[in-house]
CSV table of C-alpha atoms and ligand atoms in Angstrom, one decimal:
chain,number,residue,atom,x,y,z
U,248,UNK,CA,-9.1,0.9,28.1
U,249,UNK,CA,-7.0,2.7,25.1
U,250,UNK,CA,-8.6,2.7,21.6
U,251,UNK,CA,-6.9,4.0,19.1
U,252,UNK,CA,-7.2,4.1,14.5
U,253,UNK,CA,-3.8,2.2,13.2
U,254,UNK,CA,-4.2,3.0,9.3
U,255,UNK,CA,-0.9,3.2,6.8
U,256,UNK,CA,0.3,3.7,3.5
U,257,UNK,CA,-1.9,6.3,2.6
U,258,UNK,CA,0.4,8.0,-0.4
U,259,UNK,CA,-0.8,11.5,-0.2
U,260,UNK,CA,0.1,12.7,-3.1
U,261,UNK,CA,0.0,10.0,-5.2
U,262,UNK,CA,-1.6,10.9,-8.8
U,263,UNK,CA,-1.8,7.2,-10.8
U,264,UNK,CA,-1.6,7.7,-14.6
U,265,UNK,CA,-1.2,11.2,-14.0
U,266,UNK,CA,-5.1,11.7,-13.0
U,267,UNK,CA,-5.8,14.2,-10.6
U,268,UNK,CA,-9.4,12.9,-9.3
U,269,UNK,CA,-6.8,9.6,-8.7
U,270,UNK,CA,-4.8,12.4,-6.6
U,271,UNK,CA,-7.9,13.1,-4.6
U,272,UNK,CA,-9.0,9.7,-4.0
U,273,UNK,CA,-6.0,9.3,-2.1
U,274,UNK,CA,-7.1,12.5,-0.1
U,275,UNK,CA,-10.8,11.2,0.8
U,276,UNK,CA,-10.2,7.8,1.7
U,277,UNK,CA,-7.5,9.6,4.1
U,278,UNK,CA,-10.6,12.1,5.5
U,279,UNK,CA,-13.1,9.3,5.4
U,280,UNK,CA,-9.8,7.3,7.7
U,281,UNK,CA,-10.2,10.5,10.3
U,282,UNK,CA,-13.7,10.8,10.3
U,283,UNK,CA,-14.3,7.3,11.8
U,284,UNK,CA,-11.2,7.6,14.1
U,285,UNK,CA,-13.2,11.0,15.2
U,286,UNK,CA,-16.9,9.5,15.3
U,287,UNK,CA,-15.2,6.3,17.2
U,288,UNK,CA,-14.0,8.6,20.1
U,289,UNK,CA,-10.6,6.8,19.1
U,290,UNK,CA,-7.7,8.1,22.1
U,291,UNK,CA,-5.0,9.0,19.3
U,292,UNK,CA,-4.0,7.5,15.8
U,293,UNK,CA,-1.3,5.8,14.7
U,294,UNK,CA,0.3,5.4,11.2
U,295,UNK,CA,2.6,3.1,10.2
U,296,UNK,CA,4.4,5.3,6.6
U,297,UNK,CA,4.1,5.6,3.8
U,298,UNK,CA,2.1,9.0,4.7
U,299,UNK,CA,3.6,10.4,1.6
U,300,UNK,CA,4.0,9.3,-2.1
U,301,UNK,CA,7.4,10.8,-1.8
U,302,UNK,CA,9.7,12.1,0.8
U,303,UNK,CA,9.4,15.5,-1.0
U,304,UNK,CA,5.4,16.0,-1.6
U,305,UNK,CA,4.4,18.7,-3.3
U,306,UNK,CA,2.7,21.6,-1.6
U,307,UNK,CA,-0.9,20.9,-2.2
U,308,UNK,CA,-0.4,17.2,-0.6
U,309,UNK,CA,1.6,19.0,2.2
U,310,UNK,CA,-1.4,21.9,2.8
U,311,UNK,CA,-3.8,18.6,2.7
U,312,UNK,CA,-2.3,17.2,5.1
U,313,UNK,CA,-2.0,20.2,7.3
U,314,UNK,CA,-5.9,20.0,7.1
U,315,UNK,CA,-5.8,16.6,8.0
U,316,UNK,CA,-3.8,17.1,11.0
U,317,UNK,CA,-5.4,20.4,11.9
U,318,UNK,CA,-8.9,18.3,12.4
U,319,UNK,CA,-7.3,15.8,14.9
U,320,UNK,CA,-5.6,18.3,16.7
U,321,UNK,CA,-8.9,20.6,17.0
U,322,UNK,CA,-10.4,17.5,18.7
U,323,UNK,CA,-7.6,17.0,20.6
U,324,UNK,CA,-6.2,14.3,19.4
U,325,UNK,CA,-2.6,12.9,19.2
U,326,UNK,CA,-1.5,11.1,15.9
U,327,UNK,CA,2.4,8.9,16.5
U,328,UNK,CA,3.6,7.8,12.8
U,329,UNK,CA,7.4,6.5,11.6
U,330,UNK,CA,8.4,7.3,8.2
U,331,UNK,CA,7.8,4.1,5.2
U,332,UNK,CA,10.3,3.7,2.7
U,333,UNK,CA,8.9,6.8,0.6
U,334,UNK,CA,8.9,9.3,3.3
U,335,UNK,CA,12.7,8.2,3.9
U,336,UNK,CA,14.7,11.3,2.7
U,337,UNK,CA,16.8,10.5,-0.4
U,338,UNK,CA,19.3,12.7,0.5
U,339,UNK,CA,20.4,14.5,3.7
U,340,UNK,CA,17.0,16.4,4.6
U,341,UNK,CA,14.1,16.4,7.2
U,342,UNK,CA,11.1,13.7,6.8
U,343,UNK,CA,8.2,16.0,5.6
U,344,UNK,CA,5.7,15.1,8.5
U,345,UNK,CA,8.3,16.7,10.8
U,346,UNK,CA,6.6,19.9,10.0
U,347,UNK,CA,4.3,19.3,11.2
U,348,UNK,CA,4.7,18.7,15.1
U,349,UNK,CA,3.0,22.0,16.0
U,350,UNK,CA,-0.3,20.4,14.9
U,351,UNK,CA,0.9,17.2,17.6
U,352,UNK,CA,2.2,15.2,14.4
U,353,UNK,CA,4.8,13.0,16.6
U,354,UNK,CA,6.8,11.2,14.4
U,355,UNK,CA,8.8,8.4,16.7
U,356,UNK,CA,12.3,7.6,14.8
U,357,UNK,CA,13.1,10.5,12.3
U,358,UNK,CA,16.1,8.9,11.3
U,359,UNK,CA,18.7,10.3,13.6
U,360,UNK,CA,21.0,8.1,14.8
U,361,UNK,CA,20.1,9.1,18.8
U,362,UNK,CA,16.3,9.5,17.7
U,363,UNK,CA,14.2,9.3,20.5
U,364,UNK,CA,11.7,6.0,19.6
U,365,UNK,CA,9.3,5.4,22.4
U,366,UNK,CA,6.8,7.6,24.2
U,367,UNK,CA,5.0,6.4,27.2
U,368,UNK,CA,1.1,7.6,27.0
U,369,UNK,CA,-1.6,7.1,29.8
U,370,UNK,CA,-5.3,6.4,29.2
U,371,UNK,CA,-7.9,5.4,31.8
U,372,UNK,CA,-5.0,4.8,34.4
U,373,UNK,CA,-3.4,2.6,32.0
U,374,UNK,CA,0.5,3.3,30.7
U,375,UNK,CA,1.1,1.8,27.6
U,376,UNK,CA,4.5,1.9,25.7
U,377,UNK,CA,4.3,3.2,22.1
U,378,UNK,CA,8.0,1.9,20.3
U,379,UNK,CA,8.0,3.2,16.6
U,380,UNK,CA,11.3,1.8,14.1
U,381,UNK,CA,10.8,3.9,10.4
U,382,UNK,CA,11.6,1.9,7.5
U,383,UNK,CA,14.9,0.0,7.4
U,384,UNK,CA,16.4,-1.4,4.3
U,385,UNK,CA,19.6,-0.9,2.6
U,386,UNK,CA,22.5,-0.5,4.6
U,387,UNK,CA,20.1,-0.2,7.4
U,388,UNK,CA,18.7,-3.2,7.0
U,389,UNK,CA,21.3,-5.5,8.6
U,390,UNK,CA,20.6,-3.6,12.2
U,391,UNK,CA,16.6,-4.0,12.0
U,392,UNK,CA,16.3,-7.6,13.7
U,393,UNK,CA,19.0,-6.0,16.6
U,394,UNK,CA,16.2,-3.4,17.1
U,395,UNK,CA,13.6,-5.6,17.5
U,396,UNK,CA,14.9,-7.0,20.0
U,397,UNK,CA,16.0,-3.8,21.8
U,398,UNK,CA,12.2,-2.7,21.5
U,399,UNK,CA,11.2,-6.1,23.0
U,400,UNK,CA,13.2,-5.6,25.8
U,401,UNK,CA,11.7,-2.3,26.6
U,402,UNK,CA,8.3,-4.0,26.1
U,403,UNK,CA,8.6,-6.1,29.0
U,404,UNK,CA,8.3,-3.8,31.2
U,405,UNK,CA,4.8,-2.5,30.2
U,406,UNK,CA,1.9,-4.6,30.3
U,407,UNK,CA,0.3,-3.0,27.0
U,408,UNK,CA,2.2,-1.9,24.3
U,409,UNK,CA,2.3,-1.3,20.4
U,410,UNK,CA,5.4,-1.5,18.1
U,411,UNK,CA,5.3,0.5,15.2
U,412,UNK,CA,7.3,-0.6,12.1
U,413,UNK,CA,7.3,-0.6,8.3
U,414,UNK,CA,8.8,-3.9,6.8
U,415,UNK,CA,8.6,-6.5,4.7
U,416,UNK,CA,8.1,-9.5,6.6
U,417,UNK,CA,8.1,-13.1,5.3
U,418,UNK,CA,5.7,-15.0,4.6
U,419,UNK,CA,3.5,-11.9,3.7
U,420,UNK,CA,5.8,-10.8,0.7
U,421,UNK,CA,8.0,-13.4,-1.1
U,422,UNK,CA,11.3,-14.1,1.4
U,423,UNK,CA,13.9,-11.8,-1.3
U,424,UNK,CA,12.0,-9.2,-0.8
U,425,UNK,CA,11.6,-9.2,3.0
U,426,UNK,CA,13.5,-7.4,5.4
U,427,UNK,CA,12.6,-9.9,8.3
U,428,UNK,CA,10.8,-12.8,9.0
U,429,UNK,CA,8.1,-13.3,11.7
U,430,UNK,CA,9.9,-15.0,13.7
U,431,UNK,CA,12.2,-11.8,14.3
U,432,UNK,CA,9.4,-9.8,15.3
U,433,UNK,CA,9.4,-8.7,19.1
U,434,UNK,CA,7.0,-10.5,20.9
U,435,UNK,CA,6.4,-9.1,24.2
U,436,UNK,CA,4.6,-6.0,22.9
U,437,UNK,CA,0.4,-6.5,22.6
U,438,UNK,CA,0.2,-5.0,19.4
U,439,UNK,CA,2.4,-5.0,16.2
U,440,UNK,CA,1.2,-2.2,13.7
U,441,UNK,CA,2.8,-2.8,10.3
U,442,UNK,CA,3.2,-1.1,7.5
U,443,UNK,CA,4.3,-1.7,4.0
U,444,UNK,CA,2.1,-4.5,2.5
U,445,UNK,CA,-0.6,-3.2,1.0
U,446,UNK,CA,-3.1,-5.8,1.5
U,447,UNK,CA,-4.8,-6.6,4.7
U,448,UNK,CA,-3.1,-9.1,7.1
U,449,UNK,CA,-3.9,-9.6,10.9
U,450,UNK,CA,-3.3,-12.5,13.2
U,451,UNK,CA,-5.5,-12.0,16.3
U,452,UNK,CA,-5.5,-15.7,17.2
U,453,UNK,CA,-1.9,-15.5,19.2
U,454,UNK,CA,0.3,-13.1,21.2
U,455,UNK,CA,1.2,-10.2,20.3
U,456,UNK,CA,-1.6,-9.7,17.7
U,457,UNK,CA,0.3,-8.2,14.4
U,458,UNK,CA,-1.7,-6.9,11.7
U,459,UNK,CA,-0.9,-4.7,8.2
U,460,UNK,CA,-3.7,-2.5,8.2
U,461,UNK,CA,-2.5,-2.1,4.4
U,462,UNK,CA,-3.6,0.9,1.5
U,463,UNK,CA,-6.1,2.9,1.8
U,464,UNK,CA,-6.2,3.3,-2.3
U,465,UNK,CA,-4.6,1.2,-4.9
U,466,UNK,CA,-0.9,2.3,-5.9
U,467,UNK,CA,-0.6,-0.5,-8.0
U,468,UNK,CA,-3.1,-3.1,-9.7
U,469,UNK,CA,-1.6,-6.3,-8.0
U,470,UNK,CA,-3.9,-4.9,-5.1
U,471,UNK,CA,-6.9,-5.3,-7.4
U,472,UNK,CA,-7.8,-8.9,-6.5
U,473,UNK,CA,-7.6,-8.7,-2.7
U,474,UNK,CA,-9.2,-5.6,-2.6
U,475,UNK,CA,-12.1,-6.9,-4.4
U,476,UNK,CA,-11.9,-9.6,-1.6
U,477,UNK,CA,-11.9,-7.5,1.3
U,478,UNK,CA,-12.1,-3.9,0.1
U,479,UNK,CA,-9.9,-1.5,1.8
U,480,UNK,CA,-9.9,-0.3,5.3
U,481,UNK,CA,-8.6,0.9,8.9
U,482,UNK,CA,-8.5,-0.7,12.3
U,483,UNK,CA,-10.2,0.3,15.6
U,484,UNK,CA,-7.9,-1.3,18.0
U,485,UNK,CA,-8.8,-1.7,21.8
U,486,UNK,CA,-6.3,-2.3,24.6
U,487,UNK,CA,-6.7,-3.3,28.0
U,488,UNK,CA,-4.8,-4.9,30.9
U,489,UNK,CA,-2.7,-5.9,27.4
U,490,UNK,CA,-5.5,-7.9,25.7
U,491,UNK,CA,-6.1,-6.8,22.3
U,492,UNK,CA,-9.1,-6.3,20.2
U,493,UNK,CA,-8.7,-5.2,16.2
U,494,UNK,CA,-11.9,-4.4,14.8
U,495,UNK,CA,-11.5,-3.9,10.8
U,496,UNK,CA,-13.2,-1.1,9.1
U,497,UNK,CA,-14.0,-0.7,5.4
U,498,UNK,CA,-13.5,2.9,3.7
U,499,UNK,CA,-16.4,3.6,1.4
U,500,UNK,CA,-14.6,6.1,-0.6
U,501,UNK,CA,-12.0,4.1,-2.1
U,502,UNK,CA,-12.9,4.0,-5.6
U,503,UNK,CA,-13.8,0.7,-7.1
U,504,UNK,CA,-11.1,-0.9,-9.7
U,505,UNK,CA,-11.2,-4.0,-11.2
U,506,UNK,CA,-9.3,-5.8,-14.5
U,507,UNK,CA,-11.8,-7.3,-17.3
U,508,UNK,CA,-10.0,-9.8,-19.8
U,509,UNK,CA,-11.9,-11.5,-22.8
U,510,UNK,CA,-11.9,-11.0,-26.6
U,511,UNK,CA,-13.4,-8.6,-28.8
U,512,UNK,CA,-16.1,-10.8,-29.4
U,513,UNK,CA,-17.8,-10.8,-25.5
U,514,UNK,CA,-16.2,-7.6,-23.9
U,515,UNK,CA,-19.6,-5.9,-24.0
U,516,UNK,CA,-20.9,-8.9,-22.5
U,517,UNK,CA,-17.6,-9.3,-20.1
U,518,UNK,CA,-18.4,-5.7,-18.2
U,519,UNK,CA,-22.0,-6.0,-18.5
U,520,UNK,CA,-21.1,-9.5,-16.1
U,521,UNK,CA,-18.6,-7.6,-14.0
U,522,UNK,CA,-21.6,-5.2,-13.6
U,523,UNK,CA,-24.1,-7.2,-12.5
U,524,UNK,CA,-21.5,-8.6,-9.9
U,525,UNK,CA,-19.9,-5.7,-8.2
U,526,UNK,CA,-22.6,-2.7,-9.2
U,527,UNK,CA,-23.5,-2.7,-5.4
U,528,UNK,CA,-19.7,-1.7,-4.4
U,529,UNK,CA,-19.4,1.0,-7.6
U,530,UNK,CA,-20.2,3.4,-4.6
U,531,UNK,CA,-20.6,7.5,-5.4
U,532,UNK,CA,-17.6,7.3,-8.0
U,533,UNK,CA,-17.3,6.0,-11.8
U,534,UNK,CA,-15.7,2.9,-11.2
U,535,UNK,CA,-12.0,1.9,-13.3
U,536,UNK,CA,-11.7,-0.7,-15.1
U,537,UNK,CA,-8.3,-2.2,-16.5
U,538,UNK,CA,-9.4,-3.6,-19.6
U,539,UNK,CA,-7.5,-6.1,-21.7
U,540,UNK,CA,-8.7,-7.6,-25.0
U,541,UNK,CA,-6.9,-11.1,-26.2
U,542,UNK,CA,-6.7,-12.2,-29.5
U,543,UNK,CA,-7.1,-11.0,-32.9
U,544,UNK,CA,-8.9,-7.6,-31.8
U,545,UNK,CA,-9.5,-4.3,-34.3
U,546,UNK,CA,-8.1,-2.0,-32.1
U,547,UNK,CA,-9.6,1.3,-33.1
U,548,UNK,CA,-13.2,-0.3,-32.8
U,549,UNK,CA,-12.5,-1.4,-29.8
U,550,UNK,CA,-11.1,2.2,-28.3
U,551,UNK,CA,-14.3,3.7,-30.3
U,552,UNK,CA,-16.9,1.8,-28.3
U,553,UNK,CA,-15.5,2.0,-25.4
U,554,UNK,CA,-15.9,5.8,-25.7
U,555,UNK,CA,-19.6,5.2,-25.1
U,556,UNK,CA,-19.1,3.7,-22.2
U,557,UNK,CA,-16.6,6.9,-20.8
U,558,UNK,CA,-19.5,8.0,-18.6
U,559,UNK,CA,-20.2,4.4,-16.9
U,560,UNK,CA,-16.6,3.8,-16.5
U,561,UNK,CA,-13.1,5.3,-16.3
U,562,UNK,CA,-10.9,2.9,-18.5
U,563,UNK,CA,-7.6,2.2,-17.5
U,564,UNK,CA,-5.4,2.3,-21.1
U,565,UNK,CA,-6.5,-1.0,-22.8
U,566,UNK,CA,-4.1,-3.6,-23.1
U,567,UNK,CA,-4.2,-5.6,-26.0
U,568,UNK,CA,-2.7,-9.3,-25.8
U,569,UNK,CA,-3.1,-11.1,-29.5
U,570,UNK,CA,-0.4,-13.7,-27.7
U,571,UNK,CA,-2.5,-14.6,-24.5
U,572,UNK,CA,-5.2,-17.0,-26.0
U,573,UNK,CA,-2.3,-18.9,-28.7
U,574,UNK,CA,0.2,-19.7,-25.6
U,575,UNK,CA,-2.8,-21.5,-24.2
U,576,UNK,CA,-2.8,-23.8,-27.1
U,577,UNK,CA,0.6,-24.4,-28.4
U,578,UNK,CA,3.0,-23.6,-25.6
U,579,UNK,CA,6.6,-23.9,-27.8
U,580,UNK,CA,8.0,-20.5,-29.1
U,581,UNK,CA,4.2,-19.0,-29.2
U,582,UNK,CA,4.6,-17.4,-25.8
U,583,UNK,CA,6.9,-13.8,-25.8
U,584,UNK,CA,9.1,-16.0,-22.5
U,585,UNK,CA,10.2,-18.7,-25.1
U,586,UNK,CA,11.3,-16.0,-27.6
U,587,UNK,CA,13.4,-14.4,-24.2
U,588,UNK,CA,14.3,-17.8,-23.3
U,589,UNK,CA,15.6,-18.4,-27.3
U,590,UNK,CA,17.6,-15.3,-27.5
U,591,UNK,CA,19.2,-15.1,-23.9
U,592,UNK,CA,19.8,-19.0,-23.6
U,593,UNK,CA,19.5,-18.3,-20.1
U,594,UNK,CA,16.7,-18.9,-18.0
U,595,UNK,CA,16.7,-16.3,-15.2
U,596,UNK,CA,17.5,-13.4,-18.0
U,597,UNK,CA,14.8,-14.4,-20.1
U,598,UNK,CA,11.9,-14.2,-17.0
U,599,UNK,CA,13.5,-11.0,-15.8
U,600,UNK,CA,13.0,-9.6,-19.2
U,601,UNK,CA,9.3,-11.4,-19.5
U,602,UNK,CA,8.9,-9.9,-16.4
U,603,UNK,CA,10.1,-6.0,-17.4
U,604,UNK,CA,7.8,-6.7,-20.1
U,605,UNK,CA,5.0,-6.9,-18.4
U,606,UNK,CA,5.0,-4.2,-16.0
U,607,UNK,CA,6.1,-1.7,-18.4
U,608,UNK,CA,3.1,-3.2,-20.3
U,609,UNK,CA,1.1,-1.8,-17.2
U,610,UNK,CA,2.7,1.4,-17.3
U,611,UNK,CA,4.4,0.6,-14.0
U,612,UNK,CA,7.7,1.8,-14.6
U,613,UNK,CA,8.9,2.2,-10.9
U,614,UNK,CA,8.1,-1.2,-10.7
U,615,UNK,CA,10.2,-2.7,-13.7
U,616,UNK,CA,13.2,-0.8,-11.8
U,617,UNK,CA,12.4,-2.7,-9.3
U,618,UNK,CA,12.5,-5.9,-10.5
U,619,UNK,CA,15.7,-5.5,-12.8
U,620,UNK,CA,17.6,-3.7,-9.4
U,621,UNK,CA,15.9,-7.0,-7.4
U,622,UNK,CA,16.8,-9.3,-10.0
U,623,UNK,CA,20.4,-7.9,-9.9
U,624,UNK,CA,20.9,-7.8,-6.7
U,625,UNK,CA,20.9,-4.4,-5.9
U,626,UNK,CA,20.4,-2.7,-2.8
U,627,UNK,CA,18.9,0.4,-3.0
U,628,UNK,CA,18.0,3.8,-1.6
U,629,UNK,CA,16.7,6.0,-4.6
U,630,UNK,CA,13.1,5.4,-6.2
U,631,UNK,CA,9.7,4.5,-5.3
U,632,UNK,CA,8.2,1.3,-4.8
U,633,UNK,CA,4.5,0.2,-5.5
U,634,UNK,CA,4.6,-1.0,-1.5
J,224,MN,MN1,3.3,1.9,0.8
């Protein structure tokens, strides 16, 4: 039997509204990942990208890391990762976890046109093919599906294996934003561990079972609601003879987020629900709470009490929305998307502006690129995603 941790998109690095305990959130929930791959007597590790916030991290997420990979190593452990669309170079350079090879850091498919992508491993008498494809999209893109099916072909001859790949694949994202859709994916390997979507997905009930381990933190509050479904997490994956077992495990040190909309009125009351609810999962750190008050609102009372509350919760920068509760009621030329709608005389302008609107709102300005480069349809290499 092979076991082994699959975790991914871990975005060392990664400081959300420029907080540095957000910084090392990221860098517990990737320890706390380790320490249960370590306790579980797992047989390597595998990552699926997205190691990095950015192809060029910044030293202290680079000597984190080095920790990181120091402890697996000391135990004598192997860790096999591909590079996500952030650790991608931007420009002609090495992928950061490179460096780290000395510390048995493997990275299958740096990005060279010749680069090596499988490595044969052998457990309990057992071979078992490991095929890793780094993030494709761009120009790239185009060639992913013909690489599928070259790793499929390898798979055959193997009776466990597990494919490695970081995608967008439909119908986990919406289709313009895929890369591929299931039906592409190579199905003679046992295991498919992808990366990219941030929310859990895994589909044990057929052959090969294919699974997004997904985030270990929140880059981005669209993860909010399924989080507070299912939390975040890793899997303990077993292999034998090529049957597969996943086994999901919930980090603990993620820190809790959740959004709380009312009106000025019942805020108080609004949290003091939301406490009651999720108290038990607040764990050992203040919880963060993305706040927004609809309405008529007095917006310096509201920022004053909430100061009282600092030590309970971090708050996110309130969002006020006077417009929210009106659109509701009356839906002509009340909401901001018939003002857009009014002054582009175009549909698809007016909900890509709506929609720039609203992430900036959220302060997610990568995102916003995103959408206006999607929305124009352009392909791109530069930037960072929230995925
Ligand atoms: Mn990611």
């Amino acid at each position: 039997m092979v076991k082994f941790l699959h975790f991914s998109d871990t975005h060392l690095g990664n400081r959300e509204y420029g907080e540095s305990f957000r910084e090392e959130d990221f860098y517990e929930a990737f320890q706390e990942a380790i320490n249960i791959g370590l306790s579980e007597h797992v047989d390597f590790f595998i990552h699926t990208g997205d190691l990095f916030d950015t192809w060029n991290p910044g030293n202290h997420a680079l000597l984190k890391f080095k920790d990181f990979a120091r402890q697996i190593s000391d135990a004598n452990r192997g860790m096999y990762i591909i590079m996500g669309d952030h650790d991608r170079p931007k420009r002609r350079d090495d992928p950061a976890s490179k460096i780290f090879d000395f510390l048995g850091v493997k990275l299958l498919d740096d990005g060279a046109p010749d680069a090596r992508r499988n490595v044969e491993l052998s457990y309990d008498g057992e071979s078992m093919l490991l095929y890793g494809i780094s993030n494709m999209k761009g120009l790239r893109k185009d060639l992913l599906v013909e690489e599928y099916r070259k790793a499929e072909s390898m798979a055959t001859d193997y009776r466990s294996s597990v494919l490695l790949s970081h995608q967008a694949v439909s119908p986990y994202l919406h289709p313009e934003a895929c890369e591929a859709r299931y039906d592409d994916l190579p199905k003679t390997f046992s295991y498919l561990a992808f990366g990219h979507i941030h929310d859990h997905v895994v589909r044990d009930k057929e052959y090969p079972v294919f699974s997004y381990a997904g985030s270990t933190d929140m880059t981005s509050s669209s993860e909010i609601a399924r989080f507070l479904k299912g939390g975040k997490g890793v899997n303990l994956v077993e292999v034998k003879g090529g049957e597969v077992s996943v086994e999901r495990v919930r980090l603990k040190s993620t820190r809790f987020q959740v959004e709380v909309t009312a009106r000025q009125e019942n805020y108080i009351d609004e949290l003091e629900k939301m406490h009651s609810r999720y108290a038990d999962r607040f764990g050992e750190k203040k919880p963060m709470v993305l706040l927004t008050i609809t309405g008529e609102s007095d917006r310096e009372e509201v920022k004053n009490s909430l100061k009282k509350l600092s030590d309970q919760y971090f708050f996110r920068r309130v969002r006020f929305d006077p417009q929210k509760e009106v659109s509701v009621e009356e839906p002509n030329m009340n909401s901001l998307i018939d003002y857009f709608k009014a002054y582009f005389g175009d549909d698809s302008m007016s909900s890509l502006a709506n929609e720039v609107y609203e992430t900036l709102r959220d302060d997610e300005f990568e995102k916003a690129r995103r959408v206006i480069l999607e929305k124009l349809g352009i392909d791109f290499e530069v930037g960072n995603y929230d995925n």
